[in-house]
Coordinates of C-alpha atoms in Angstrom, one line a residue:
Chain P
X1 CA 77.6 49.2 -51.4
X2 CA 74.5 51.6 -50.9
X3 CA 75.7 54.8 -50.0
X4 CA 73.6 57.1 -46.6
X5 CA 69.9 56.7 -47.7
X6 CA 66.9 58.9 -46.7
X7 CA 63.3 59.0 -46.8
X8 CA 61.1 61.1 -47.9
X9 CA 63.2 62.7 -50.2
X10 CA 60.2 65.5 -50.1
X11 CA 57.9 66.4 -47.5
X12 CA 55.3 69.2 -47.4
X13 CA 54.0 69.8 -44.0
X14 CA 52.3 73.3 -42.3
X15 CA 53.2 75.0 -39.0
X16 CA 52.1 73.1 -35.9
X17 CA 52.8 69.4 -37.7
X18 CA 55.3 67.2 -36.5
X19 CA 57.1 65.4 -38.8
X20 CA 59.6 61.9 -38.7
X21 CA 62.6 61.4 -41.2
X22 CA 64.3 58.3 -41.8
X23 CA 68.3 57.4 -42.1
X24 CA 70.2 54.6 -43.1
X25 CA 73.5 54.7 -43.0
X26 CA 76.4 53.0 -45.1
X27 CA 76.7 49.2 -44.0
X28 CA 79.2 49.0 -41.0
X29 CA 78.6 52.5 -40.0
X30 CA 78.0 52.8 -36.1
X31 CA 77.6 56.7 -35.9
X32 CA 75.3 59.0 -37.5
X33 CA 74.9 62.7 -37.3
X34 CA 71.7 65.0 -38.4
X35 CA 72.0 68.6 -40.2
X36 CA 69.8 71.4 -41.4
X37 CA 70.8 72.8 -44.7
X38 CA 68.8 76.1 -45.1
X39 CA 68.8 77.4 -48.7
X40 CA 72.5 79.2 -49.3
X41 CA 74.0 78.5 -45.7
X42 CA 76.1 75.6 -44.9
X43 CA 74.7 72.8 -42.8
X44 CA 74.5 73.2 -39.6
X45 CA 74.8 69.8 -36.8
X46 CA 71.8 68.9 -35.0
X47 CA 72.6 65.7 -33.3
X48 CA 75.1 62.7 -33.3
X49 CA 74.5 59.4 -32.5
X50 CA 77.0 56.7 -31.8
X51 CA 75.8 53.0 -30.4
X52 CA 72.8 54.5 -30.5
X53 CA 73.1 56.8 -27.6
X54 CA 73.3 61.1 -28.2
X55 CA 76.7 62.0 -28.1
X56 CA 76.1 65.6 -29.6
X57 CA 73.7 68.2 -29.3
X58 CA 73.5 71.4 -31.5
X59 CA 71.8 74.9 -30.4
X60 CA 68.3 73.4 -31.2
X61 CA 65.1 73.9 -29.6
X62 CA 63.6 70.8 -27.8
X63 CA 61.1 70.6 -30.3
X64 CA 63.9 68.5 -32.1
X65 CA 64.8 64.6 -31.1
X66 CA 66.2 61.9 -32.5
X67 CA 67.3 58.2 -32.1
X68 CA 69.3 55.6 -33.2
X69 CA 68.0 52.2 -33.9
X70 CA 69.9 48.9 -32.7
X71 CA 70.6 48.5 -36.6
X72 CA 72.1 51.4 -36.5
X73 CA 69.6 53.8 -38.6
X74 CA 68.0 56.6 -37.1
X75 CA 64.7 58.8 -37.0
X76 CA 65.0 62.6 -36.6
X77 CA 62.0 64.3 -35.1
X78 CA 60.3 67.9 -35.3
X79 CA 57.2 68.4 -33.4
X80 CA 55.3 71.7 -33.6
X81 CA 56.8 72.7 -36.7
X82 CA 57.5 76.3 -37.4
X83 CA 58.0 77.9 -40.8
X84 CA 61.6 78.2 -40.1
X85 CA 62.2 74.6 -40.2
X86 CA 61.9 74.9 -44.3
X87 CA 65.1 73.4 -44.8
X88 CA 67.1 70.3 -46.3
X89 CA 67.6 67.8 -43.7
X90 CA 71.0 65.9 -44.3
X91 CA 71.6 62.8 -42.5
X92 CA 75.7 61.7 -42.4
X93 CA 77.2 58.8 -41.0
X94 CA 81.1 57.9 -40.4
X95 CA 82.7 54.3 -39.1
X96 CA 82.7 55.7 -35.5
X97 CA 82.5 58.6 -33.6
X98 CA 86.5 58.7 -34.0
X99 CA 87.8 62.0 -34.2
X100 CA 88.6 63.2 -38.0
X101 CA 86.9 60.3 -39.6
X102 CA 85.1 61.9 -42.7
X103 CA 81.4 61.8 -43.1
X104 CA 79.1 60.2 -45.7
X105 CA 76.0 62.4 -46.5
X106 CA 73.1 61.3 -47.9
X107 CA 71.1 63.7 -50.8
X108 CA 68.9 64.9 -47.6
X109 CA 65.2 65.4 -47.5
X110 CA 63.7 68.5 -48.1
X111 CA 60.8 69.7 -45.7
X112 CA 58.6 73.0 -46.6
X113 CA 56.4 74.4 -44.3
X114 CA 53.1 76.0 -45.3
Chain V
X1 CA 84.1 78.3 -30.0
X2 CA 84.0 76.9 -33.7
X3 CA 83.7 78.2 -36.4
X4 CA 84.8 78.6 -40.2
X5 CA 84.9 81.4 -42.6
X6 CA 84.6 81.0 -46.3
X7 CA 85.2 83.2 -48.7
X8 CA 82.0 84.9 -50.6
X9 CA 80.5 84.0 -53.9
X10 CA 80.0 83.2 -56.1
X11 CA 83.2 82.9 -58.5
X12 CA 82.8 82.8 -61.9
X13 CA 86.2 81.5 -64.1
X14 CA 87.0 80.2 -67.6
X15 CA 87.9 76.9 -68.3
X16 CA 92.0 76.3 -67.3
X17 CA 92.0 79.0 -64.7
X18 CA 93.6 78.7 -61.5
X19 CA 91.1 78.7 -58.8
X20 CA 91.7 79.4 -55.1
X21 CA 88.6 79.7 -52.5
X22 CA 89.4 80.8 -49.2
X23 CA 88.9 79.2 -45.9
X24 CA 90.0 80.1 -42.3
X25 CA 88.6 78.6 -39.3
X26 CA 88.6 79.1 -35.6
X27 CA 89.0 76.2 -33.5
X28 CA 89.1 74.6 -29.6
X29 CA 92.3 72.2 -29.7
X30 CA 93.0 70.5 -33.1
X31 CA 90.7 70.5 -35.5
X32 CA 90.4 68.3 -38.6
X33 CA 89.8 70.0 -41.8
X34 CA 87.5 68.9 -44.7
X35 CA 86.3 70.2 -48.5
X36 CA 83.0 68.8 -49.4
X37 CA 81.4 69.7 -53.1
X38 CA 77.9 69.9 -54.0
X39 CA 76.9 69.2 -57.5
X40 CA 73.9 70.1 -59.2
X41 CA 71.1 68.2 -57.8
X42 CA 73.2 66.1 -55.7
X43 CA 74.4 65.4 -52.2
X44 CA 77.3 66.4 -50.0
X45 CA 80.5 64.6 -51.2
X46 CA 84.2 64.4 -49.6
X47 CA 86.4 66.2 -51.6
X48 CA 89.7 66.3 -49.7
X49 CA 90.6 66.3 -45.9
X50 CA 93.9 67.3 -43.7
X51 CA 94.1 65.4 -40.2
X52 CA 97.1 68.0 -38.7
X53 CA 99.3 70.7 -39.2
X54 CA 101.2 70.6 -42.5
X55 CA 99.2 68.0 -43.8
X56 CA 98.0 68.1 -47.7
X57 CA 95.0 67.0 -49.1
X58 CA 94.3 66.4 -52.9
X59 CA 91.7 64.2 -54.9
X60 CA 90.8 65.2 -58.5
X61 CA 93.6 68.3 -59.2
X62 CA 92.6 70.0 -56.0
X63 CA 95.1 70.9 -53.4
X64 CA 94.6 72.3 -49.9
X65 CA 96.9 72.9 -46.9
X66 CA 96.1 72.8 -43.3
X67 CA 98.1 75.8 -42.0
X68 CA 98.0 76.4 -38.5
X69 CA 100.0 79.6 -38.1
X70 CA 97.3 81.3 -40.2
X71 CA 94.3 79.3 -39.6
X72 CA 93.6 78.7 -42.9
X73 CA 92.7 75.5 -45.3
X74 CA 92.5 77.3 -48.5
X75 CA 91.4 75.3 -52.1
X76 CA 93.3 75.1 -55.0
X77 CA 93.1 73.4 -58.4
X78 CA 95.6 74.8 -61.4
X79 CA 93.3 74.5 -64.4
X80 CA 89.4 74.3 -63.9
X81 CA 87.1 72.3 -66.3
X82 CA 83.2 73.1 -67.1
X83 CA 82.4 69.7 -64.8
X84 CA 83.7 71.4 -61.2
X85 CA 81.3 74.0 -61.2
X86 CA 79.6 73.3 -57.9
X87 CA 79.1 74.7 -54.5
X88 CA 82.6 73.8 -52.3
X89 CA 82.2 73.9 -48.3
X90 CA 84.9 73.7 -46.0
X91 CA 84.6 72.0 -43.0
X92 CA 86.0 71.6 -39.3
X93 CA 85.2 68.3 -37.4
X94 CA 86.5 69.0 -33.3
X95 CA 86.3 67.0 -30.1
X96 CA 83.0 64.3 -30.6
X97 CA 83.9 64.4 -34.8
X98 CA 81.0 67.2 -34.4
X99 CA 81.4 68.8 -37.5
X100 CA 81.1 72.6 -38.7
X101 CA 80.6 74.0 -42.3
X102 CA 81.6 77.3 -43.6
X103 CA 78.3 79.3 -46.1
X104 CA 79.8 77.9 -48.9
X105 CA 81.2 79.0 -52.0
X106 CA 79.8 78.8 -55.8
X107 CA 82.0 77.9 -58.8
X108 CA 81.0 78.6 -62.1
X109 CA 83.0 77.5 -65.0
X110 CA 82.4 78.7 -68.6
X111 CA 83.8 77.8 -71.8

């Protein structure tokens, strides 16, 4: 089975863009969750999703969004993008939004901002 | 709030060593605890995970222990090999499966 897929895999964008990454999670998956991965931190969450409503908001400006498609993928959105959002995005999904179920990451998309 | 603390890195060892990486973690209720590795050019994958107190987690040689008294979840593996070199992250998932990642630590193994 496909594992959590992501597209672009690469992005190059400069300040004020807004930009749209893609996520498919692992088949049967109902919940997926968004991270930023800046270079030598750990990721840190964004947003959940489960049934395609937000269940989970991390400290992240408005400028971020997201949604989750009846098939269960998801879009994450960045408008007005700063040179802080350099970062590898990670998109993870899990069964449900059950508590201690492990997430499945994907090999993330990395955005740089000129 | 949440929050984890890894220990700093990065580690440096020679094959067959005994490696420990330490993780503590502060937590609202009862967390679940997690190790995710990173590989070279790779994604996040699920190393090992503890659901409650006393639980043990292995996969692969490595060992960790959710210990409530002291917080902690720290990693273990008796005898390293060149191919587990990586970045390790311990993780936290609370109320929501909302989960929190420590900086990370990197493991270099040499000959």
């Amino acid at each position: 089975d496909a594992g959590v897929t992501q597209s672009p895999t690469h992005l190059i964008k400069t300040r004020g863009q807004h930009v749209t990454l893609r996520c498919s999670p692992i088949s049967g998956h109902k919940s997926v969750s968004w991270y930023q991965q800046v270079l030598g931190q750990g990721p840190q969450f964004i947003f959940q999703y489960y049934e395609k409503e937000e269940r989970g908001r991390g400290n992240f400006p408005d400028r971020f969004s997201a949604r989750q498609f009846p098939n269960y993928s998801s879009e994450l959105n960045v408008n007005a993008l700063l040179l802080g959002d350099s970062a590898l995005y990670l998109c993870a999904s899990s069964l449900t939004q059950g508590f201690g179920q492990p997430q499945h990451f994907g090999d993330g998309t990395r955005l740089s901002i000129l | 709030g949440n929050s984890v603390t890894q220990m700093e890195g990065p580690v440096t060892l020679s094959e067959e060593a005994f490696l420990t990486i330490n993780c503590t973690y502060t937590a609202t209720g009862y967390p679940s605890l997690f190790w995710y590795v990173q590989y070279p050019g790779e994604g996040l994958q699920l190393l090992l995970k503890a659901t409650k107190a006393d639980d043990k987690g292995s996969n692969k040689g490595f060992e960790a222990t959710y210990r409530k008294e002291t917080t902690s979840f720290h990693l273990e593996k008796g005898s390293v090999q060149v191919s587990d070199s990586a970045v390790y992250f311990c993780a936290l998932s609370a109320r929501g499966n909302q989960f929190y990642f420590g900086t990370g630590t990197s493991l270099t193994v040499i000959p």
